[in-house]
CSV table of C-alpha atoms in Angstrom, one decimal:
chain,number,residue,atom,x,y,z
A,1,MET,CA,0.0,0.0,0.0
A,2,LYS,CA,1.2,3.5,-0.9
A,3,PRO,CA,2.2,5.8,2.0
A,4,VAL,CA,-0.2,8.7,2.4
A,5,ILE,CA,1.2,12.3,2.6
A,6,ALA,CA,-0.9,15.3,3.7
A,7,ILE,CA,0.3,18.7,2.5
A,8,LEU,CA,-1.0,21.9,4.2
A,9,GLY,CA,-0.6,25.1,2.2
A,10,SER,CA,-0.8,23.3,-1.2
A,11,ASN,CA,-1.2,26.6,-3.1
A,12,GLY,CA,2.3,27.9,-2.1
A,13,LEU,CA,5.6,27.8,-4.0
A,14,ILE,CA,7.3,25.1,-2.0
A,15,ALA,CA,4.2,22.9,-1.8
A,16,LYS,CA,3.6,23.1,-5.5
A,17,SER,CA,7.0,21.8,-6.4
A,18,ILE,CA,6.7,19.0,-3.8
A,19,ILE,CA,3.3,18.0,-5.2
A,20,HIS,CA,4.7,18.1,-8.8
A,21,TYR,CA,7.5,15.7,-8.0
A,22,LEU,CA,5.4,13.3,-5.8
A,23,LEU,CA,2.6,13.0,-8.3
A,24,SER,CA,4.9,12.7,-11.2
A,25,GLU,CA,6.6,9.7,-9.6
A,26,ASN,CA,3.3,8.2,-8.2
A,27,LYS,CA,4.9,6.5,-5.2
A,28,GLU,CA,2.6,8.1,-2.6
A,29,LYS,CA,-1.0,9.1,-2.2
A,30,LEU,CA,-1.5,12.8,-1.5
A,31,ILE,CA,-4.2,14.7,0.5
A,32,LEU,CA,-3.8,18.4,-0.5
A,33,PHE,CA,-5.2,21.0,2.0
A,34,SER,CA,-5.5,24.6,1.0
A,35,ARG,CA,-7.4,27.8,1.7
A,36,TYR,CA,-8.1,27.9,-2.0
A,37,PRO,CA,-8.8,24.3,-3.1
A,38,ASP,CA,-10.0,25.5,-6.5
A,39,ASN,CA,-6.6,27.0,-7.2
A,40,VAL,CA,-4.9,23.7,-6.4
A,41,GLU,CA,-7.2,21.9,-8.8
A,42,SER,CA,-6.4,24.4,-11.4
A,43,PHE,CA,-2.6,24.0,-10.8
A,44,LEU,CA,-2.9,20.2,-11.3
A,45,ARG,CA,-4.7,20.7,-14.6
A,46,LYS,CA,-2.3,23.3,-15.8
A,47,ASN,CA,0.7,21.1,-15.1
A,48,ASN,CA,-0.9,17.9,-16.5
A,49,LEU,CA,-1.0,16.4,-13.1
A,50,ASN,CA,-4.6,15.3,-13.5
A,51,CYS,CA,-5.2,12.3,-11.3
A,52,GLY,CA,-8.0,10.3,-9.7
A,53,LYS,CA,-8.8,10.1,-6.0
A,54,GLU,CA,-6.6,7.1,-5.7
A,55,GLN,CA,-3.6,9.4,-6.2
A,56,ALA,CA,-4.6,12.8,-4.8
A,57,ILE,CA,-7.5,14.3,-2.8
A,58,ILE,CA,-8.1,18.1,-2.6
A,59,ARG,CA,-9.6,19.5,0.6
A,60,SER,CA,-10.1,22.9,2.2
A,61,LEU,CA,-7.6,23.7,4.9
A,62,CYS,CA,-10.4,24.3,7.4
A,63,ASP,CA,-11.4,20.6,7.0
A,64,PHE,CA,-8.0,19.4,8.4
A,65,PRO,CA,-7.5,16.7,9.5
A,66,SER,CA,-10.9,15.5,8.2
A,67,ASN,CA,-11.3,11.7,8.4
A,68,ASP,CA,-8.4,10.9,6.2
A,69,GLN,CA,-5.6,8.7,7.4
A,70,PHE,CA,-2.0,9.8,6.6
A,71,ASP,CA,1.5,8.7,7.5
A,72,LEU,CA,3.2,12.1,7.1
A,73,VAL,CA,2.0,15.6,7.1
A,74,ILE,CA,3.9,18.6,5.6
A,75,ASN,CA,3.3,22.1,6.9
A,76,ALA,CA,4.1,24.3,3.9
A,77,THR,CA,1.9,27.2,4.9
A,78,GLY,CA,3.7,30.5,4.8
A,79,ILE,CA,3.5,34.1,3.5
A,80,THR,CA,3.1,35.2,0.0
A,81,SER,CA,4.8,38.6,0.6
A,82,LYS,CA,6.3,40.6,3.5
A,83,ASP,CA,3.1,42.7,3.5
A,84,ASP,CA,1.4,39.7,5.2
A,85,ILE,CA,3.5,40.4,8.3
A,86,GLU,CA,3.8,44.2,8.1
A,87,ASN,CA,0.0,44.7,7.7
A,88,ALA,CA,-1.2,42.1,10.2
A,89,PRO,CA,1.5,40.8,12.4
A,90,ALA,CA,-0.9,39.5,15.1
A,91,GLN,CA,-2.9,37.6,12.5
A,92,PHE,CA,0.3,36.1,11.0
A,93,ILE,CA,1.2,34.7,14.4
A,94,LYS,CA,-2.3,33.5,15.2
A,95,SER,CA,-2.8,31.6,12.0
A,96,HIS,CA,0.6,29.9,12.1
A,97,GLU,CA,0.1,28.8,15.7
A,98,GLU,CA,-3.4,27.5,15.0
A,99,ILE,CA,-2.2,25.4,12.1
A,100,ASP,CA,0.8,24.0,14.0
A,101,SER,CA,-1.5,23.2,17.0
A,102,MET,CA,-4.0,21.4,14.7
A,103,ILE,CA,-1.2,19.2,13.3
A,104,ILE,CA,0.2,18.4,16.7
A,105,SER,CA,-3.3,17.5,18.0
A,106,SER,CA,-3.5,15.0,15.1
A,107,LEU,CA,-0.1,13.5,16.1
A,108,GLU,CA,-1.2,13.2,19.7
A,109,LYS,CA,-4.0,10.9,18.6
A,110,ASN,CA,-1.6,8.7,16.5
A,111,SER,CA,2.0,8.9,17.7
A,112,LYS,CA,3.3,7.0,14.6
A,113,LYS,CA,2.4,9.9,12.3
A,114,ILE,CA,5.3,12.2,11.2
A,115,TYR,CA,5.1,16.0,11.0
A,116,VAL,CA,7.5,17.8,8.6
A,117,ASN,CA,7.5,21.5,9.2
A,118,ILE,CA,9.0,23.6,6.4
A,119,SER,CA,11.2,26.0,8.4
A,120,SER,CA,13.8,28.6,7.2
A,121,GLY,CA,17.3,29.9,7.6
A,122,ALA,CA,15.5,32.9,9.2
A,123,VAL,CA,15.7,31.0,12.6
A,124,TYR,CA,19.4,32.2,12.7
A,125,GLY,CA,18.3,35.9,12.8
A,126,LYS,CA,19.9,38.5,10.7
A,127,ASP,CA,23.7,38.1,11.0
A,128,PHE,CA,24.9,36.3,7.9
A,129,SER,CA,28.3,38.0,7.7
A,130,ASN,CA,29.6,34.4,7.7
A,131,PRO,CA,28.0,31.1,6.6
A,132,ILE,CA,25.9,29.2,9.2
A,133,ASP,CA,27.7,26.2,10.8
A,134,ASP,CA,27.0,23.7,13.4
A,135,ASN,CA,28.3,26.0,16.1
A,136,ARG,CA,25.8,28.8,15.4
A,137,SER,CA,23.1,29.0,18.0
A,138,VAL,CA,19.5,30.1,17.4
A,139,THR,CA,18.8,33.4,19.2
A,140,PHE,CA,16.3,36.2,18.9
A,141,ASP,CA,16.7,39.8,20.2
A,142,PHE,CA,13.3,40.7,21.8
A,143,SER,CA,14.5,44.3,22.4
A,144,LYS,CA,14.0,45.1,18.7
A,145,LYS,CA,10.5,45.6,17.4
A,146,GLU,CA,10.9,45.5,13.7
A,147,LYS,CA,7.9,43.9,12.2
A,148,MET,CA,9.8,41.6,9.9
A,149,ASP,CA,11.6,40.1,12.9
A,150,ILE,CA,8.2,38.5,13.7
A,151,TYR,CA,8.9,36.0,10.9
A,152,SER,CA,12.1,34.8,12.5
A,153,MET,CA,10.5,34.8,15.9
A,154,MET,CA,7.7,32.6,14.8
A,155,LYS,CA,10.0,30.1,13.2
A,156,ILE,CA,12.1,30.0,16.3
A,157,TYR,CA,9.1,29.6,18.5
A,158,LEU,CA,7.7,26.7,16.5
A,159,GLU,CA,11.0,24.8,16.5
A,160,ALA,CA,11.4,25.3,20.2
A,161,LYS,CA,7.9,24.0,20.7
A,162,HIS,CA,8.6,21.0,18.5
A,163,ARG,CA,11.7,20.0,20.4
A,164,ALA,CA,9.8,20.2,23.7
A,165,LEU,CA,7.4,17.6,22.2
A,166,SER,CA,10.1,15.0,22.1
A,167,HIS,CA,7.7,12.1,22.2
A,168,LEU,CA,6.2,13.1,18.8
A,169,ASN,CA,7.8,12.6,15.4
A,170,ILE,CA,8.4,16.1,14.3
A,171,VAL,CA,11.1,17.3,11.9
A,172,ASP,CA,11.9,21.0,11.0
A,173,LEU,CA,13.5,21.4,7.6
A,174,ARG,CA,15.4,24.7,7.3
A,175,ILE,CA,15.4,26.0,3.8
A,176,PHE,CA,17.7,29.0,3.0
A,177,SER,CA,17.0,29.7,-0.7
A,178,TYR,CA,14.6,27.9,-3.0
A,179,PHE,CA,13.9,28.0,-6.7
A,180,SER,CA,11.4,26.1,-8.8
A,181,ARG,CA,9.5,26.4,-12.1
A,182,HIS,CA,6.4,27.4,-10.1
A,183,ILE,CA,7.9,30.7,-8.8
A,184,SER,CA,5.9,33.9,-9.4
A,185,ILE,CA,7.9,36.7,-11.0
A,186,ASP,CA,5.7,39.1,-9.0
A,187,SER,CA,7.3,38.0,-5.7
A,188,HIS,CA,10.2,39.7,-3.9
A,189,PHE,CA,12.8,37.0,-4.4
A,190,PHE,CA,16.1,37.8,-6.1
A,191,LEU,CA,15.6,35.4,-9.0
A,192,ALA,CA,12.0,36.4,-9.4
A,193,GLN,CA,13.1,40.0,-9.8
A,194,ILE,CA,15.6,39.0,-12.5
A,195,LEU,CA,12.9,37.0,-14.3
A,196,SER,CA,10.6,39.9,-14.1
A,197,SER,CA,13.2,42.2,-15.7
A,198,ILE,CA,13.7,39.7,-18.5
A,199,GLU,CA,10.0,39.3,-19.1
A,200,SER,CA,9.3,43.0,-19.1
A,201,LYS,CA,12.5,43.8,-21.1
A,202,GLN,CA,13.7,46.2,-18.4
A,203,THR,CA,17.1,46.8,-17.0
A,204,PHE,CA,17.9,44.9,-13.8
A,205,ILE,CA,19.2,47.3,-11.1
A,206,THR,CA,21.6,46.1,-8.5
A,207,ASN,CA,24.8,47.1,-6.7
A,208,ASP,CA,28.4,45.8,-6.5
A,209,GLU,CA,27.9,43.9,-3.3
A,210,GLU,CA,28.6,40.2,-3.7
A,211,ILE,CA,26.2,37.8,-2.0
A,212,TYR,CA,26.1,34.0,-1.9
A,213,ARG,CA,23.1,31.8,-2.0
A,214,ASP,CA,22.3,28.0,-1.9
A,215,TYR,CA,19.3,27.2,-4.1
A,216,LEU,CA,17.7,23.9,-3.0
A,217,HIS,CA,16.2,21.9,-5.9
A,218,PRO,CA,12.7,20.6,-5.3
A,219,GLU,CA,13.8,17.1,-6.1
A,220,ASP,CA,16.4,17.2,-3.3
A,221,LEU,CA,13.7,18.5,-0.9
A,222,VAL,CA,11.5,15.5,-1.9
A,223,GLN,CA,14.5,13.2,-1.3
A,224,MET,CA,14.8,14.4,2.3
A,225,ILE,CA,11.0,14.1,2.9
A,226,ARG,CA,11.2,10.5,1.7
A,227,ILE,CA,14.1,9.8,4.0
A,228,ILE,CA,12.1,11.1,7.0
A,229,LEU,CA,9.0,9.1,5.9
A,230,ASN,CA,11.0,5.9,6.5
A,231,LYS,CA,12.2,7.0,9.9
A,232,GLU,CA,10.9,6.0,13.3
A,233,ASN,CA,11.0,7.9,16.6
A,234,ILE,CA,12.5,11.1,15.1
A,235,ASN,CA,12.3,14.6,16.5
A,236,ASP,CA,15.0,16.8,15.1
A,237,PHE,CA,15.9,19.7,12.7
A,238,TYR,CA,18.0,19.8,9.6
A,239,ASP,CA,19.6,22.6,7.6
A,240,LEU,CA,19.1,21.8,3.9
A,241,TYR,CA,21.6,22.5,1.2
A,242,SER,CA,22.4,22.0,-2.5
A,243,ARG,CA,25.5,20.3,-3.9
A,244,GLU,CA,27.2,23.7,-4.3
A,245,THR,CA,26.4,27.4,-3.5
A,246,ILE,CA,26.4,30.2,-6.0
A,247,SER,CA,27.4,33.9,-6.0
A,248,LYS,CA,25.4,36.8,-7.3
A,249,SER,CA,28.0,37.5,-10.0
A,250,GLU,CA,27.6,33.9,-11.3
A,251,ILE,CA,23.9,34.3,-11.4
A,252,LEU,CA,24.1,37.6,-13.2
A,253,GLU,CA,26.6,36.3,-15.7
A,254,LEU,CA,24.3,33.3,-16.5
A,255,PHE,CA,21.3,35.5,-17.2
A,256,GLN,CA,23.3,38.1,-19.0
A,257,LYS,CA,24.9,35.6,-21.4
A,258,LYS,CA,22.0,33.2,-21.9
A,259,TYR,CA,18.9,35.3,-21.5
A,260,ASN,CA,20.2,38.8,-22.5
A,261,LEU,CA,19.6,40.4,-19.2
A,262,ASN,CA,20.4,44.1,-19.1
A,263,ILE,CA,22.2,45.0,-15.9
A,264,GLU,CA,23.0,48.4,-14.3
A,265,LYS,CA,24.9,48.6,-11.1
A,266,LYS,CA,24.4,51.5,-8.8
A,267,CYS,CA,26.4,51.9,-5.7
A,268,THR,CA,23.5,53.7,-4.0
A,269,TYR,CA,21.1,50.9,-4.7
A,270,HIS,CA,19.8,49.1,-1.5
A,271,SER,CA,18.7,45.5,-2.1
A,272,ILE,CA,16.3,43.7,0.2
A,273,ASN,CA,18.3,40.5,-0.6
A,274,SER,CA,21.5,41.8,1.2
A,275,LYS,CA,22.3,38.8,3.4
A,276,LYS,CA,25.9,38.1,2.3
A,277,TYR,CA,26.4,34.4,3.2
A,278,TYR,CA,22.8,33.1,3.3
A,279,PHE,CA,23.6,29.4,3.4
A,280,THR,CA,24.7,26.6,5.8
A,281,THR,CA,27.9,24.5,6.0
A,282,SER,CA,26.2,22.1,8.4
A,283,ARG,CA,26.1,18.6,6.9
A,284,LYS,CA,24.0,17.0,9.7
A,285,ALA,CA,21.4,15.9,7.1
A,286,ALA,CA,24.0,13.7,5.5
A,287,ILE,CA,24.0,11.5,8.6
A,288,SER,CA,20.4,10.6,7.7
A,289,GLY,CA,21.4,9.7,4.1
A,290,TYR,CA,20.7,13.0,2.4
A,291,ILE,CA,22.9,13.5,-0.7
A,292,PRO,CA,21.9,16.5,-2.8
A,293,LYS,CA,21.7,15.8,-6.5
A,294,TYR,CA,21.8,19.4,-7.8
A,295,SER,CA,24.1,22.4,-7.3
A,296,SER,CA,22.5,25.8,-7.1
A,297,MET,CA,23.6,26.6,-10.7
A,298,GLU,CA,22.1,23.3,-12.0
A,299,THR,CA,18.9,24.0,-10.1
A,300,ILE,CA,18.5,27.4,-11.7
A,301,LYS,CA,19.3,26.1,-15.2
A,302,LYS,CA,17.0,23.1,-14.9
A,303,GLU,CA,14.0,25.0,-13.7
A,304,ILE,CA,14.5,27.9,-16.1
A,305,ALA,CA,14.6,25.4,-19.0
A,306,TYR,CA,11.2,24.1,-18.0
A,307,MET,CA,9.8,27.6,-17.6
A,308,ASN,CA,11.0,28.5,-21.1
A,309,LYS,CA,8.9,25.6,-22.5
A,310,THR,CA,5.7,26.3,-20.5
A,311,GLY,CA,5.8,30.0,-19.8
A,312,ILE,CA,6.7,32.2,-16.8
A,313,ASN,CA,4.3,32.4,-13.9
A,314,LYS,CA,3.2,35.9,-13.2
A,315,LYS,CA,1.2,34.9,-10.2
A,316,TYR,CA,0.9,31.9,-8.0
């Protein structure tokens, strides 16, 4: 019998790519929960992932956990833009806590279930003057009241809560940078801004500051999820990584040479993507058997090639 995976937040970027790979390989049955179930159904049709109820069931998020039985649940709910936090920080905290508590309540009724929470490198705060390593502790400065700090605070809180529930199977997967064919070019991500400039034939404005990123390929994320699916008595966290990081200059060179990106560098330009070394050198995940297949460059090239065939997404 196929294992059953429930995915919450099925209309989001990370969830869509997980769904795409899982359904394409047809090794698991999926239950897809979303606030917008019609959008999930539309996504499946658009990407030729039409399938019967024996492979995927779509449900409203408010129906979770319904009467469906599942072996593993993925919490891929998140934010679509920083405005979600800036405009309603209290609602952001409330909704994330409610979803997390619903999942934990489900686990309490069946301790064999596994909960995979999609976390973030944001748990490490704002200091990325050096890459993250195994010696870096997770801290949060409560004396600062910047609204975007709430995102980091929420991620830290949820992970602390999960470690305290050591009797339950809960794994937090920290993703630093992520890119897939399902990205919206209207989003604030660095690669989305580049794609938007190419699509609109406008000059991409940046500065001379070098930054380094580690773009996780969706297939490697699915690899780690399947490793966890086969574990027993697991309560832990893992920093995820690609086979090799990439610099901003390498990214710009790729898009300039292959996609005719026009670039203008202004020393006064302030980028929201200014974390210098936003990646991890921790290889703790390797102990569990995780071996990334793709480098950051290969991730970008592979997903862009698909987008060139099917068209760029302007919205989720």
